[in-house]
XYZ file of C-alpha atoms in Angstrom:
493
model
C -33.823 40.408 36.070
C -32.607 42.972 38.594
C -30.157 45.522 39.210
C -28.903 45.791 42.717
C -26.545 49.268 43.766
C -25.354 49.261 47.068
C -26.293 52.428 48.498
C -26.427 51.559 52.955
C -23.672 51.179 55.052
C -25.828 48.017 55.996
C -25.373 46.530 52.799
C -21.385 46.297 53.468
C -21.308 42.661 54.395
C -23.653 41.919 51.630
C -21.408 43.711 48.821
C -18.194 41.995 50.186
C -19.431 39.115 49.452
C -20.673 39.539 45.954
C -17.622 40.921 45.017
C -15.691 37.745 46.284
C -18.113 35.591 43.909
C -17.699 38.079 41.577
C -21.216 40.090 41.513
C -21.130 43.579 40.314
C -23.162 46.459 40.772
C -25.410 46.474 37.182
C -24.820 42.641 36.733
C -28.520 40.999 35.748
C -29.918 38.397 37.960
C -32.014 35.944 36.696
C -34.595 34.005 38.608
C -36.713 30.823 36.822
C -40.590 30.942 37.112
C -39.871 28.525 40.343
C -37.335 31.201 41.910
C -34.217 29.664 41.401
C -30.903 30.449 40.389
C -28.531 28.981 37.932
C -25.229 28.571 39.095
C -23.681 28.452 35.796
C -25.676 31.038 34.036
C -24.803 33.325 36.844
C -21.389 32.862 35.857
C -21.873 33.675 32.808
C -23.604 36.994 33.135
C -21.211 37.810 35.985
C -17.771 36.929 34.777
C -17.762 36.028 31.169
C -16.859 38.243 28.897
C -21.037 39.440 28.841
C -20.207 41.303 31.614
C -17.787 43.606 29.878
C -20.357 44.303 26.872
C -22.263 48.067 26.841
C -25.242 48.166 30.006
C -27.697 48.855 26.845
C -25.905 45.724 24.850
C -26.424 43.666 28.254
C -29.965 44.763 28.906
C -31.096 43.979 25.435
C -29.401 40.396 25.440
C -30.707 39.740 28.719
C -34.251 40.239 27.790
C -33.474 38.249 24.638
C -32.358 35.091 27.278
C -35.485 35.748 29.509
C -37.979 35.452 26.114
C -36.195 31.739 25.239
C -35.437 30.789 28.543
C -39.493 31.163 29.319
C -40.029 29.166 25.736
C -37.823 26.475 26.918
C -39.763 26.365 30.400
C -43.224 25.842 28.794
C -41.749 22.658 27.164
C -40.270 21.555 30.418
C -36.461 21.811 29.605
C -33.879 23.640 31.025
C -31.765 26.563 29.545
C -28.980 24.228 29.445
C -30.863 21.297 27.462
C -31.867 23.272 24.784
C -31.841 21.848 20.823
C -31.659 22.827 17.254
C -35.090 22.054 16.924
C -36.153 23.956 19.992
C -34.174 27.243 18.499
C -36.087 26.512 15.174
C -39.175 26.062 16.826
C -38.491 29.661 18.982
C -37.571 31.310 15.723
C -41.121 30.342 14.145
C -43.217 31.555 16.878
C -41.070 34.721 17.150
C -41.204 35.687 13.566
C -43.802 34.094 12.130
C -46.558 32.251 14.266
C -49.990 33.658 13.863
C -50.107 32.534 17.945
C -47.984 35.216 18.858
C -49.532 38.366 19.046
C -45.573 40.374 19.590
C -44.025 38.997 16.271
C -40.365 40.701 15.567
C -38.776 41.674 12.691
C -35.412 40.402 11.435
C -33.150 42.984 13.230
C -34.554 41.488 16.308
C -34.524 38.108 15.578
C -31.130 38.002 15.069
C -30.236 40.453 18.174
C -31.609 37.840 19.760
C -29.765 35.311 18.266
C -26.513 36.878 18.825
C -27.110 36.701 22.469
C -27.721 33.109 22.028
C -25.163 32.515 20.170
C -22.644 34.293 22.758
C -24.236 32.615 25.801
C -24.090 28.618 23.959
C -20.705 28.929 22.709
C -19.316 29.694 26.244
C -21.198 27.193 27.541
C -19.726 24.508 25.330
C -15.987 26.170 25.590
C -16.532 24.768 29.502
C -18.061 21.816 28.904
C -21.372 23.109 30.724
C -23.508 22.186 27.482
C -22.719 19.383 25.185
C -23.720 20.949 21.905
C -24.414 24.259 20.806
C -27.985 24.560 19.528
C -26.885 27.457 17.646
C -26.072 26.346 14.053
C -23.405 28.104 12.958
C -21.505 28.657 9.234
C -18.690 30.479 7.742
C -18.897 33.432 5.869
C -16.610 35.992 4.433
C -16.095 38.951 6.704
C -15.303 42.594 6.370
C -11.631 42.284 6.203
C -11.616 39.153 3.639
C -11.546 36.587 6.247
C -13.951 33.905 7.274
C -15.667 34.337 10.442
C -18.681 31.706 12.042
C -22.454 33.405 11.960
C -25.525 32.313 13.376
C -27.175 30.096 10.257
C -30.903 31.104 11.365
C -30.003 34.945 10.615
C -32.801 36.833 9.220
C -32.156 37.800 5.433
C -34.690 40.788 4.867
C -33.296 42.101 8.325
C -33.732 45.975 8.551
C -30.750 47.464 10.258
C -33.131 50.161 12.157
C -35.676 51.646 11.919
C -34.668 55.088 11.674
C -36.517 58.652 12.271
C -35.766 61.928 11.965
C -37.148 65.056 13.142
C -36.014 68.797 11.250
C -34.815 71.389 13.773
C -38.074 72.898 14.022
C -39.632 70.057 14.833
C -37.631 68.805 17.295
C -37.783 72.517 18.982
C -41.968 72.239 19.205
C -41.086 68.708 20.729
C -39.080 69.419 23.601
C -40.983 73.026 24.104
C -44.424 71.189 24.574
C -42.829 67.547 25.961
C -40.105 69.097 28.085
C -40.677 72.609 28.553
C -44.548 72.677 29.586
C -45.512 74.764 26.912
C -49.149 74.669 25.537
C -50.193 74.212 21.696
C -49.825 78.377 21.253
C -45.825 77.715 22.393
C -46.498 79.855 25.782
C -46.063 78.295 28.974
C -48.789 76.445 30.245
C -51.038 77.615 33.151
C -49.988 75.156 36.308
C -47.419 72.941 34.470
C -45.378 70.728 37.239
C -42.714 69.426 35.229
C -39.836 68.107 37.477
C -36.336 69.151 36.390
C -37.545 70.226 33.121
C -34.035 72.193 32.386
C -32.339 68.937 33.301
C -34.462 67.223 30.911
C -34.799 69.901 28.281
C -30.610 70.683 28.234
C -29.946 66.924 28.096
C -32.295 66.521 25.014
C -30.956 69.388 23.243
C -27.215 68.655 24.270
C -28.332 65.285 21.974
C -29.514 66.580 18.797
C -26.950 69.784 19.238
C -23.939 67.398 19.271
C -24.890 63.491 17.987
C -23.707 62.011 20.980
C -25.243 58.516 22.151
C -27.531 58.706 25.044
C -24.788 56.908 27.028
C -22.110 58.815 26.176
C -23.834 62.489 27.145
C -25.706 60.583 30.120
C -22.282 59.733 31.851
C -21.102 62.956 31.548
C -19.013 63.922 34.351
C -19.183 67.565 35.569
C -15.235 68.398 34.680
C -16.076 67.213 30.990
C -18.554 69.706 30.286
C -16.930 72.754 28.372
C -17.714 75.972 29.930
C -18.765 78.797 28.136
C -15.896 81.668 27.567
C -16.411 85.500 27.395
C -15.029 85.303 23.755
C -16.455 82.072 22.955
C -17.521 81.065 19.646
C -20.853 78.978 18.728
C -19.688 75.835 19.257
C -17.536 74.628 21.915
C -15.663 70.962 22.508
C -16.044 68.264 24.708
C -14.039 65.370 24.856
C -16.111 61.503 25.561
C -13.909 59.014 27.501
C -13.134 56.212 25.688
C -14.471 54.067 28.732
C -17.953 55.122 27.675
C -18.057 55.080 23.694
C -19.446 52.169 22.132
C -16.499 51.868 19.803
C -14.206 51.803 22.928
C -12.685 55.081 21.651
C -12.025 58.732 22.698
C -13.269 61.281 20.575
C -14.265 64.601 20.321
C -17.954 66.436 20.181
C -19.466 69.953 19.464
C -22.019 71.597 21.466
C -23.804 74.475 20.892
C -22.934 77.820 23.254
C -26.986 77.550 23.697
C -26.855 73.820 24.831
C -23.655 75.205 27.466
C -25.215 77.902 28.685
C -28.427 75.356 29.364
C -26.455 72.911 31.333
C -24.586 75.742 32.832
C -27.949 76.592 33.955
C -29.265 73.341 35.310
C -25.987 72.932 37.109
C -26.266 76.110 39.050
C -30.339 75.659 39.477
C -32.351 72.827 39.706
C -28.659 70.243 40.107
C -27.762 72.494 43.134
C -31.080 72.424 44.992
C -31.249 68.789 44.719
C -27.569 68.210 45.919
C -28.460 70.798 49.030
C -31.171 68.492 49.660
C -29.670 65.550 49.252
C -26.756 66.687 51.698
C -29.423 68.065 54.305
C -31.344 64.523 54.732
C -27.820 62.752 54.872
C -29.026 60.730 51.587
C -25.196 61.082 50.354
C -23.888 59.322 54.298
C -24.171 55.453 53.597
C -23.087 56.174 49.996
C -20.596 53.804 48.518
C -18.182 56.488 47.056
C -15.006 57.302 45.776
C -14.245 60.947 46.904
C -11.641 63.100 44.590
C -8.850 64.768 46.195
C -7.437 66.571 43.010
C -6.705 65.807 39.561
C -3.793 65.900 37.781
C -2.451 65.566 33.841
C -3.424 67.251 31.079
C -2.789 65.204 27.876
C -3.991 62.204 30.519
C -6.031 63.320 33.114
C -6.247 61.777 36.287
C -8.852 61.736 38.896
C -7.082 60.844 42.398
C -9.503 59.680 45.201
C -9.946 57.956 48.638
C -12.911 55.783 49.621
C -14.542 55.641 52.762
C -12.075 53.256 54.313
C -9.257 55.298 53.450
C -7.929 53.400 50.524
C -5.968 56.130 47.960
C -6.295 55.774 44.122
C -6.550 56.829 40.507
C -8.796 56.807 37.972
C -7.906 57.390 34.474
C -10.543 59.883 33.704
C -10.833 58.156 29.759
C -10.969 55.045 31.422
C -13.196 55.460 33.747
C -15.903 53.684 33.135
C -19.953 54.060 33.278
C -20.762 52.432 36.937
C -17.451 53.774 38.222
C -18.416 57.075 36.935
C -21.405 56.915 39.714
C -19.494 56.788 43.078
C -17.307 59.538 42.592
C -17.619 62.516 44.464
C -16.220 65.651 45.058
C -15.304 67.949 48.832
C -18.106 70.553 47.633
C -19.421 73.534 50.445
C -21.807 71.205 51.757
C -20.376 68.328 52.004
C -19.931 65.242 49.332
C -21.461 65.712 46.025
C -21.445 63.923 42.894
C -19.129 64.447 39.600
C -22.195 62.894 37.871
C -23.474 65.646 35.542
C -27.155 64.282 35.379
C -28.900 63.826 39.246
C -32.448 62.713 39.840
C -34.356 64.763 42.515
C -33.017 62.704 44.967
C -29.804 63.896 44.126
C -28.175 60.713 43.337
C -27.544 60.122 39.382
C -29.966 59.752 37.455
C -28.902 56.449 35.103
C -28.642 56.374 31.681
C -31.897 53.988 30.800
C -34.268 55.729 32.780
C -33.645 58.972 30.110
C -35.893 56.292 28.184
C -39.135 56.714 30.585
C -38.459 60.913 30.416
C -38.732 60.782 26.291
C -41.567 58.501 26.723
C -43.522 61.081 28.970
C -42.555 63.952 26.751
C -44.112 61.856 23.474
C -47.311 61.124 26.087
C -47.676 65.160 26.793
C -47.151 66.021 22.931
C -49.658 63.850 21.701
C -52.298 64.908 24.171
C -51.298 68.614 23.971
C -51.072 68.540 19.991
C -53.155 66.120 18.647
C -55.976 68.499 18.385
C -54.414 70.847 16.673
C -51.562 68.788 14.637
C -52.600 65.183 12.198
C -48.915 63.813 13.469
C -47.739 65.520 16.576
C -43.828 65.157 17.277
C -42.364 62.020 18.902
C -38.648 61.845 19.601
C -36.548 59.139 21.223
C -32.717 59.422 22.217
C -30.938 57.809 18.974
C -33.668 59.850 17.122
C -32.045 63.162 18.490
C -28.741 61.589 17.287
C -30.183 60.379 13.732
C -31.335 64.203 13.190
C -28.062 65.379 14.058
C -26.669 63.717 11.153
C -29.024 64.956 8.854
C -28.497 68.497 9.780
C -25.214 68.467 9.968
C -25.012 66.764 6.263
C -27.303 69.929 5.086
C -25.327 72.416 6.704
C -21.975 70.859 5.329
C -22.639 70.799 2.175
C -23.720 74.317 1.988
C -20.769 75.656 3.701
C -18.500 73.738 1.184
C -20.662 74.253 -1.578
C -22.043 77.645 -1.642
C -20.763 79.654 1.467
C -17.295 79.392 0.337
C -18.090 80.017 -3.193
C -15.659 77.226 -4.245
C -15.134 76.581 -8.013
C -15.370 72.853 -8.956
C -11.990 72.535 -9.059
C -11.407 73.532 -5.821
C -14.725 71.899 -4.618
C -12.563 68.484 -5.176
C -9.276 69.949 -3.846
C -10.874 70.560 -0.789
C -12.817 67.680 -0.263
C -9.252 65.822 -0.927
C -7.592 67.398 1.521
C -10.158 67.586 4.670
C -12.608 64.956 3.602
C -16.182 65.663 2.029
C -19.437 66.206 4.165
C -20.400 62.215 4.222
C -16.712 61.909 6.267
C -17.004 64.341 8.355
C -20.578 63.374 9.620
C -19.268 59.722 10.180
C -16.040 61.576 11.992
C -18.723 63.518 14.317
C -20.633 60.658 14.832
C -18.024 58.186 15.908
C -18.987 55.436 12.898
C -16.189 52.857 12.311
C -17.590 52.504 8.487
C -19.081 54.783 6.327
C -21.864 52.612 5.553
C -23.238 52.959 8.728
C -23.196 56.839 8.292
C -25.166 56.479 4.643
C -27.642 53.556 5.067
C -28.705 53.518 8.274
C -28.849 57.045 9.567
C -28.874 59.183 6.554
C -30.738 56.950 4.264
C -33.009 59.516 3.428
C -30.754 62.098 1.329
C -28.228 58.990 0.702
C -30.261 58.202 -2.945
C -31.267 62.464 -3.253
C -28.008 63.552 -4.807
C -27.674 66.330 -2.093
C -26.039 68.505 -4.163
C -28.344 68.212 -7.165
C -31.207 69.192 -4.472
C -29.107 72.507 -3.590
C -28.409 73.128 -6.912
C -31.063 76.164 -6.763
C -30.707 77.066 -3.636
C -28.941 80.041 -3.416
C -29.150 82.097 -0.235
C -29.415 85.805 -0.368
C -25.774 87.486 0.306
C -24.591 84.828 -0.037
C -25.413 84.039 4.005
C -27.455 80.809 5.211
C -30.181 82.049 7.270
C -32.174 79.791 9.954
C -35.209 80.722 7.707
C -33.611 79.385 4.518
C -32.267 76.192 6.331
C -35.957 75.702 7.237
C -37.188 76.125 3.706
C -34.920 73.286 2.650
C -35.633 70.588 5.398
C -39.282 70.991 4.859
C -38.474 70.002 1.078
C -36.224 67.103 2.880
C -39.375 66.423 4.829
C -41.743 66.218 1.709
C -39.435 64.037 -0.242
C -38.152 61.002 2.163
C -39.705 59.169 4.301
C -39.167 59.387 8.130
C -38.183 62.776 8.637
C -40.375 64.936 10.672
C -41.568 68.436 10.308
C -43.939 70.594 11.451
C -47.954 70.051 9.768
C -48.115 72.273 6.616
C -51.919 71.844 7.127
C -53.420 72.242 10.784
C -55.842 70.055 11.853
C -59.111 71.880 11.489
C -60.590 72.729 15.393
């Protein structure tokens, strides 16, 4: 599988052509172990209705179609001649064969066999495969109706596999991963890190405001709030409903801290690549659709021109995640991105490569704190998000149930009126259903009876202090599973 972005002017004949076939920027190309191409597959990934699934969605199925399609090869058949028996066979040696070193669990499994599933029913649909080797049954959905599922689903599936770190823990992570800092929390002596405010402001913008790693990598520079002279400690943003994996708009909070970090980057590292970038005409050949103005307030509109001159207008909640990455503003210099996040090239840095810059900052905690730590820190992007949720459950429930000094009475008036903490969390997060809020992401205080474990705590003045708030997630920490915190016990030099 490849990606292929047009990025030289040479490219030009190349691109119109792929775009009369239908070939998009992002689209996945698969090759068999003979280097050929599948008409029909093509077709699918290109111009089915796969193509208009979430890039993280597509990647995942598309590895999913590589792992069978590769099965299917080693018993000389085609993707297209697959059986039953072949998908029972593949769901053996996945799951459960001692001969496969990389066995999966049942949330992958039947990832996996959602893809399938997707891919063989559209082939059928056309007549390109005469039966589906997906068995499928009928099952009572959500809403009371009966909808098809795969019949080789995975019973004992876990959802996720979910982690948490507590806000001091996470801080130790991204000072040591991110940051450079040494095991003493001071800088350390010759530490290189490139665009470690990028890296360190994205991070933090994650666990400050439970946004998706999508959704805060695709960030445009005019959706950023900027910080205010009177501001308060949070401030709004609004995510495009082009880039949510619900498919709608919604608000988030950020801290002022996280703003005035990505207020930074944008005026320091971000503006010394761009300069660059302009200087060695890397921004010349670039495909790119260069804003003119914008206009709207309820609906804001992003008017452009492209290189040959054509005019248009982009819904700026509509635009979506590849679109997002060829448009550019007039600046000083010359052309420059609206992309908030740039590599050092200068060109944006995509959303699945934040992956590789979590995995590095893991790599440099471990070998900078496992001397002196028995679990150092390990974060990945949905972990910043799953922490989010916890603190902001804590934090809620202390405001309604102690900071404003509520009777019980009122307690339930005002959870009647604006919702109780478990609502609001799934509100900030963007859930569709509340179950997703309590059993996946905030299993661990889902079965502690929150309130019962703030029962005696009681915070001097009446005033939550960071100090207090770390008191309590350490108890959090020692009583569920998954959530980090910092050692209690060093380990001994």
């Amino acid at each position: 599988m490849g990606d292929r972005v047009p990025v030289l002017a040479g490219w030009e004949d190349l691109a119109v052509r792929e775009e009369r076939v239908g070939i998009h920027p992002g689209d996945p190309i698969l090759l068999s172990p003979d280097y050929r191409i599948d008409e029909v597959l093509s077709r699918y990934l290109c111009r089915s209705s796969f193509a208009r699934l979430a890039p993280e969605t597509k990647r995942n199925y598309t590895d999913d179609y590589c792992l069978f399609f590769d099965f299917l090869w080693g018993r000389g058949r085609w993707w297209s001649e697959a059986s039953a028996d072949d998908l029972w066979d593949f769901e053996d040696w996945r799951t459960r064969s001692l001969r496969n070193p990389s066995r999966v669990g049942g949330a992958r499994w039947n990832r996996g066999l959602a893809a399938l599933a997707r891919l063989y029913e559209w082939a059928v649909q056309r007549e390109f495969v005469q039966v589906n080797p997906v068995l499928m049954r009928s099952v009572v959905g959500r809403s009371g109706d009966l909808v098809l599922v795969p019949s080789g689903r995975a019973k004992n599936a876990r959802t996720s596999a979910v982690r948490w770190l507590t806000p001091r823990a996470f801080r130790r992570w991204a000072d040591v991963g991110l940051r450079g800092c040494g095991a003493d929390g001071l800088p350390s002596a010759g530490w290189a890190g490139r665009l470690a405010d990028r890296n360190a402001a994205f991070a933090d913008l994650l666990f400050s405001s439970g946004v998706r790693l999508t959704e805060g990598a695709s960030l445009l520079t005019v959706e950023v709030p900027r910080l205010e002279l009177e501001g308060g400690r949070y401030y709004t943003g609004r995510l495009a409903r082009a880039v949510t994996k619900s498919k709608r708009a919604r608000t988030f909070y950020a801290s002022s801290v996280v703003v005035g970090e990505i207020e930074g980057y944008v005026e320091s590292s971000r503006a010394r690549v761009v300069r660059r970038a302009q200087a060695t005409g890397r921004y010349d050949g670039l495909r790119m659709r260069l804003v003119t103005h914008e206009t709207g307030r309820h609906r804001r509109l992003l008017h452009w021109r492209d290189r040959d001159g054509v005019m248009g207008r982009t819904s700026l909640t509509e635009a979506t995640v590849e679109e997002r990455m060829f448009l550019f503003i007039d600046g000083p210099d010359g052309p420059e991105p609206l992309w908030l996040w740039l590599s050092e090239s200068g060109l944006p840095f995509r959303p699945a490569s934040w992956e590789n810059v979590f995995r590095a900052a893991n790599e440099r905690c471990e070998t900078v704190l496992g001397a002196v730590s028995s679990q150092p820190p390990f974060c990945t992007p949905h972990m910043a998000r799953h922490s989010f949720a916890l603190v902001m459950l804590v934090v809620l429930n202390h405001v309604m149930d102690r900071r404003m000094g509520l009777t019980p009475e009122e307690r339930r008036d005002f959870r009647l009126l604006y919702g109780d903490p478990w609502r609001m969390v799934q509100d900030l997060l963007g859930h569709a259903q509340m179950e997703t809020t309590k059993h996946i992401y905030l299993a661990p205080v889902a079965d502690l009876q929150l309130r019962s474990l703030l029962a005696d705590y009681v915070p001097a003045g009446g005033q939550v202090s960071e100090e207090e708030l770390t008191s309590l997630f350490a108890r959090l920490a020692r009583e569920s599973a998954g959530i980090q915190d910092l050692d209690e016990q060093l380990v001994a030099e």
